[in-house]
Amino acid sequence: LSGRAGAFEAPDERGVAVLVTGRAIAGTPWYLVAKVERAAVYAPLQRIGWLAIVLSLALAITAALLVTIWWRADRGALARRADEAEHRATRLQKHFALAGRLVHDLVVLVDARDATIFEANDRAVEASGYPRDELLGRNVLELRERDTAIADADPEMRLREIVERGSGTFTTRYLRKDGSVLPLEVSARTLEIDGHLYVQAIGRDVSERLEHEQRVAALAADRDRA
């Protein structure tokens, strides 16, 4: 790596293209490196592309069916249902158009009025341990670990600040369904879709990074004692 710092792309010892991030550990001759194969990073994006095509076809077929039914039944009631379905599909399309390129992170769309989870990507569902139908509709603030020792001890105030300012970043800890802790770095922003205000939160699981930092700190302590 020749002492390079930050994130960059390079071939590894096998000649395979990888994405690398690294930094020197202050006060030591050590260099901390994390890498992932480039193919592993881009493969999910390709799957998202195919999924978008399938969803577009499904939406087109659904729209055609709704039009047919609308002409054969009570126009008033079916028109309202079709409008609601189209409204929801539009919100989801706009949301995942923004979130698709961040598929490796946890992405949730939260209703700004009551903090309920309106939608979540597969990574967020997997990380939470909840089935999708249990995760959607839950209050995101209730999933947070209630530990007043951490920085964002008042999640309600944090949400209000994000809504007022339009964006915000913070570090927090959530609880999975099995009770284990999920530490996250979160970047949130408000998102207005068809006149309704949402908060789009993108979280990065920092469990491995924290474990690395703890191991490095332990090694440094052992070195100092030696």
GROMACS .gro file of C-alpha atoms in nm:
model
  226
    1LEU     CA    1   0.000   0.000   0.000
    2SER     CA    2   0.308   0.224   0.022
    3GLY     CA    3   0.168   0.412   0.321
    4ARG     CA    4  -0.138   0.537   0.132
    5ALA     CA    5  -0.423   0.669   0.343
    6GLY     CA    6  -0.794   0.704   0.279
    7ALA     CA    7  -1.006   0.499   0.039
    8PHE     CA    8  -0.879   0.388  -0.304
    9GLU     CA    9  -0.893   0.105  -0.555
   10ALA     CA   10  -0.599  -0.129  -0.611
   11PRO     CA   11  -0.517  -0.492  -0.700
   12ASP     CA   12  -0.448  -0.719  -0.406
   13GLU     CA   13  -0.181  -0.987  -0.379
   14ARG     CA   14  -0.389  -1.215  -0.606
   15GLY     CA   15  -0.424  -0.947  -0.871
   16VAL     CA   16  -0.795  -0.908  -0.792
   17ALA     CA   17  -0.935  -0.554  -0.798
   18VAL     CA   18  -1.033  -0.447  -0.446
   19LEU     CA   19  -1.156  -0.132  -0.272
   20VAL     CA   20  -0.919  -0.045   0.011
   21THR     CA   21  -0.918   0.194   0.301
   22GLY     CA   22  -0.628   0.231   0.538
   23ARG     CA   23  -0.461   0.458   0.783
   24ALA     CA   24  -0.152   0.467   0.997
   25ILE     CA   25  -0.197   0.404   1.369
   26ALA     CA   26  -0.057   0.704   1.551
   27GLY     CA   27   0.247   0.634   1.764
   28THR     CA   28   0.304   0.290   1.615
   29PRO     CA   29   0.470   0.143   1.304
   30TRP     CA   30   0.143  -0.034   1.225
   31TYR     CA   31  -0.095   0.035   0.939
   32LEU     CA   32  -0.465  -0.063   0.965
   33VAL     CA   33  -0.611  -0.190   0.636
   34ALA     CA   34  -0.963  -0.301   0.538
   35LYS     CA   35  -1.047  -0.425   0.189
   36VAL     CA   36  -1.333  -0.575  -0.007
   37GLU     CA   37  -1.341  -0.714  -0.359
   38ARG     CA   38  -1.473  -0.464  -0.608
   39ALA     CA   39  -1.697  -0.728  -0.764
   40ALA     CA   40  -1.861  -0.789  -0.427
   41VAL     CA   41  -1.941  -0.417  -0.398
   42TYR     CA   42  -2.094  -0.377  -0.744
   43ALA     CA   43  -2.279  -0.709  -0.767
   44PRO     CA   44  -2.572  -0.592  -0.548
   45LEU     CA   45  -2.610  -0.281  -0.765
   46GLN     CA   46  -2.651  -0.504  -1.070
   47ARG     CA   47  -2.919  -0.698  -0.885
   48ILE     CA   48  -3.089  -0.367  -0.797
   49GLY     CA   49  -3.088  -0.278  -1.167
   50TRP     CA   50  -3.263  -0.600  -1.263
   51LEU     CA   51  -3.504  -0.555  -0.974
   52ALA     CA   52  -3.588  -0.206  -1.098
   53ILE     CA   53  -3.669  -0.347  -1.444
   54VAL     CA   54  -3.891  -0.617  -1.296
   55LEU     CA   55  -4.067  -0.365  -1.072
   56SER     CA   56  -4.126  -0.132  -1.366
   57LEU     CA   57  -4.283  -0.414  -1.568
   58ALA     CA   58  -4.493  -0.520  -1.268
   59LEU     CA   59  -4.611  -0.163  -1.216
   60ALA     CA   60  -4.702  -0.131  -1.584
   61ILE     CA   61  -4.900  -0.456  -1.576
   62THR     CA   62  -5.070  -0.356  -1.251
   63ALA     CA   63  -5.164  -0.017  -1.395
   64ALA     CA   64  -5.319  -0.185  -1.701
   65LEU     CA   65  -5.521  -0.419  -1.482
   66LEU     CA   66  -5.641  -0.133  -1.264
   67VAL     CA   67  -5.759   0.060  -1.569
   68THR     CA   68  -5.952  -0.245  -1.695
   69ILE     CA   69  -6.119  -0.301  -1.357
   70TRP     CA   70  -6.196   0.068  -1.323
   71TRP     CA   71  -6.404   0.064  -1.642
   72ARG     CA   72  -6.594  -0.249  -1.535
   73ALA     CA   73  -6.685  -0.161  -1.177
   74ASP     CA   74  -6.771   0.130  -0.958
   75ARG     CA   75  -6.554   0.406  -1.099
   76GLY     CA   76  -6.553   0.620  -0.787
   77ALA     CA   77  -6.432   0.357  -0.537
   78LEU     CA   78  -6.180   0.194  -0.770
   79ALA     CA   79  -6.044   0.529  -0.880
   80ARG     CA   80  -5.964   0.615  -0.517
   81ARG     CA   81  -5.790   0.278  -0.465
   82ALA     CA   82  -5.590   0.318  -0.783
   83ASP     CA   83  -5.487   0.668  -0.679
   84GLU     CA   84  -5.369   0.541  -0.338
   85ALA     CA   85  -5.173   0.255  -0.498
   86GLU     CA   86  -5.013   0.493  -0.746
   87HIS     CA   87  -4.930   0.738  -0.469
   88ARG     CA   88  -4.755   0.469  -0.265
   89ALA     CA   89  -4.571   0.332  -0.568
   90THR     CA   90  -4.449   0.683  -0.655
   91ARG     CA   91  -4.318   0.741  -0.303
   92LEU     CA   92  -4.138   0.407  -0.303
   93GLN     CA   93  -3.987   0.465  -0.645
   94LYS     CA   94  -3.853   0.807  -0.545
   95HIS     CA   95  -3.718   0.674  -0.218
   96PHE     CA   96  -3.534   0.376  -0.363
   97ALA     CA   97  -3.404   0.577  -0.655
   98LEU     CA   98  -3.205   0.768  -0.391
   99ALA     CA   99  -3.128   0.466  -0.175
  100GLY     CA  100  -3.035   0.216  -0.446
  101ARG     CA  101  -2.677   0.337  -0.481
  102LEU     CA  102  -2.629   0.295  -0.105
  103VAL     CA  103  -2.750  -0.063  -0.100
  104HIS     CA  104  -2.470  -0.177   0.136
  105ASP     CA  105  -2.593   0.059   0.406
  106LEU     CA  106  -2.911   0.037   0.612
  107VAL     CA  107  -3.173   0.262   0.455
  108VAL     CA  108  -3.508   0.337   0.617
  109LEU     CA  109  -3.782   0.584   0.536
  110VAL     CA  110  -3.948   0.719   0.852
  111ASP     CA  111  -4.273   0.913   0.876
  112ALA     CA  112  -4.175   1.250   1.023
  113ARG     CA  113  -4.508   1.282   1.205
  114ASP     CA  114  -4.497   0.974   1.428
  115ALA     CA  115  -4.149   0.824   1.363
  116THR     CA  116  -4.294   0.498   1.226
  117ILE     CA  117  -4.088   0.308   0.970
  118PHE     CA  118  -4.262   0.337   0.633
  119GLU     CA  119  -4.009   0.140   0.426
  120ALA     CA  120  -3.668  -0.025   0.470
  121ASN     CA  121  -3.419  -0.185   0.235
  122ASP     CA  122  -3.319  -0.551   0.264
  123ARG     CA  123  -2.995  -0.467   0.446
  124ALA     CA  124  -3.188  -0.285   0.721
  125VAL     CA  125  -3.435  -0.573   0.757
  126GLU     CA  126  -3.151  -0.825   0.779
  127ALA     CA  127  -2.953  -0.622   1.032
  128SER     CA  128  -3.254  -0.563   1.259
  129GLY     CA  129  -3.343  -0.931   1.284
  130TYR     CA  130  -3.713  -0.849   1.242
  131PRO     CA  131  -3.922  -0.989   0.958
  132ARG     CA  132  -4.014  -0.713   0.716
  133ASP     CA  133  -4.382  -0.712   0.817
  134GLU     CA  134  -4.280  -0.665   1.183
  135LEU     CA  135  -4.024  -0.394   1.114
  136LEU     CA  136  -4.250  -0.177   0.897
  137GLY     CA  137  -4.485   0.029   1.108
  138ARG     CA  138  -4.269   0.013   1.421
  139ASN     CA  139  -4.162   0.333   1.591
  140VAL     CA  140  -3.793   0.378   1.509
  141LEU     CA  141  -3.731   0.555   1.841
  142GLU     CA  142  -3.847   0.249   2.035
  143LEU     CA  143  -3.580   0.036   1.867
  144ARG     CA  144  -3.300   0.250   2.003
  145GLU     CA  145  -3.099   0.128   2.301
  146ARG     CA  146  -3.209   0.321   2.608
  147ASP     CA  147  -2.868   0.410   2.743
  148THR     CA  148  -2.840   0.766   2.869
  149ALA     CA  149  -2.460   0.739   2.870
  150ILE     CA  150  -2.436   0.774   2.493
  151ALA     CA  151  -2.443   1.105   2.309
  152ASP     CA  152  -2.791   1.103   2.162
  153ALA     CA  153  -2.974   1.027   2.487
  154ASP     CA  154  -3.291   1.204   2.372
  155PRO     CA  155  -3.399   1.046   2.040
  156GLU     CA  156  -3.721   1.248   2.021
  157MET     CA  157  -3.524   1.572   2.038
  158ARG     CA  158  -3.278   1.437   1.780
  159LEU     CA  159  -3.566   1.366   1.539
  160ARG     CA  160  -3.716   1.712   1.594
  161GLU     CA  161  -3.379   1.875   1.520
  162ILE     CA  162  -3.345   1.681   1.195
  163VAL     CA  163  -3.695   1.781   1.087
  164GLU     CA  164  -3.628   2.148   1.173
  165ARG     CA  165  -3.280   2.164   1.015
  166GLY     CA  166  -3.349   1.933   0.722
  167SER     CA  167  -3.056   1.699   0.793
  168GLY     CA  168  -2.825   1.564   1.061
  169THR     CA  169  -2.560   1.305   1.142
  170PHE     CA  170  -2.509   1.114   1.463
  171THR     CA  171  -2.385   0.790   1.616
  172THR     CA  172  -2.629   0.569   1.803
  173ARG     CA  173  -2.701   0.212   1.910
  174TYR     CA  174  -3.009   0.012   1.821
  175LEU     CA  175  -3.129  -0.322   1.949
  176ARG     CA  176  -3.187  -0.614   1.717
  177LYS     CA  177  -3.484  -0.840   1.775
  178ASP     CA  178  -3.264  -1.086   1.969
  179GLY     CA  179  -3.152  -0.806   2.206
  180SER     CA  180  -2.800  -0.767   2.066
  181VAL     CA  181  -2.665  -0.417   2.006
  182LEU     CA  182  -2.627  -0.270   1.658
  183PRO     CA  183  -2.399   0.038   1.661
  184LEU     CA  184  -2.463   0.273   1.370
  185GLU     CA  185  -2.332   0.591   1.216
  186VAL     CA  186  -2.643   0.761   1.079
  187SER     CA  187  -2.688   1.032   0.820
  188ALA     CA  188  -3.046   1.160   0.799
  189ARG     CA  189  -3.227   1.411   0.584
  190THR     CA  190  -3.586   1.518   0.536
  191LEU     CA  191  -3.757   1.419   0.216
  192GLU     CA  192  -4.089   1.560   0.098
  193ILE     CA  193  -4.284   1.329  -0.133
  194ASP     CA  194  -4.617   1.444  -0.271
  195GLY     CA  195  -4.661   1.691   0.013
  196HIS     CA  196  -4.580   1.444   0.291
  197LEU     CA  197  -4.264   1.481   0.501
  198TYR     CA  198  -4.037   1.183   0.566
  199VAL     CA  199  -3.694   1.134   0.717
  200GLN     CA  200  -3.458   0.922   0.510
  201ALA     CA  201  -3.198   0.768   0.742
  202ILE     CA  202  -2.889   0.592   0.607
  203GLY     CA  203  -2.703   0.393   0.871
  204ARG     CA  204  -2.365   0.221   0.852
  205ASP     CA  205  -2.292  -0.073   1.080
  206VAL     CA  206  -1.969   0.015   1.263
  207SER     CA  207  -1.946  -0.305   1.471
  208GLU     CA  208  -1.633  -0.432   1.295
  209ARG     CA  209  -1.465  -0.093   1.310
  210LEU     CA  210  -1.527  -0.066   1.684
  211GLU     CA  211  -1.391  -0.418   1.736
  212HIS     CA  212  -1.079  -0.326   1.536
  213GLU     CA  213  -1.031  -0.012   1.740
  214GLN     CA  214  -1.065  -0.208   2.065
  215ARG     CA  215  -0.812  -0.466   1.950
  216VAL     CA  216  -0.569  -0.194   1.842
  217ALA     CA  217  -0.612  -0.018   2.177
  218ALA     CA  218  -0.546  -0.345   2.361
  219LEU     CA  219  -0.232  -0.408   2.156
  220ALA     CA  220  -0.113  -0.054   2.222
  221ALA     CA  221  -0.172  -0.102   2.594
  222ASP     CA  222   0.027  -0.428   2.587
  223ARG     CA  223   0.307  -0.251   2.404
  224ASP     CA  224   0.314   0.030   2.659
  225ARG     CA  225   0.329  -0.219   2.946
  226ALA     CA  226   0.613  -0.404   2.772
   0.00000   0.00000   0.00000
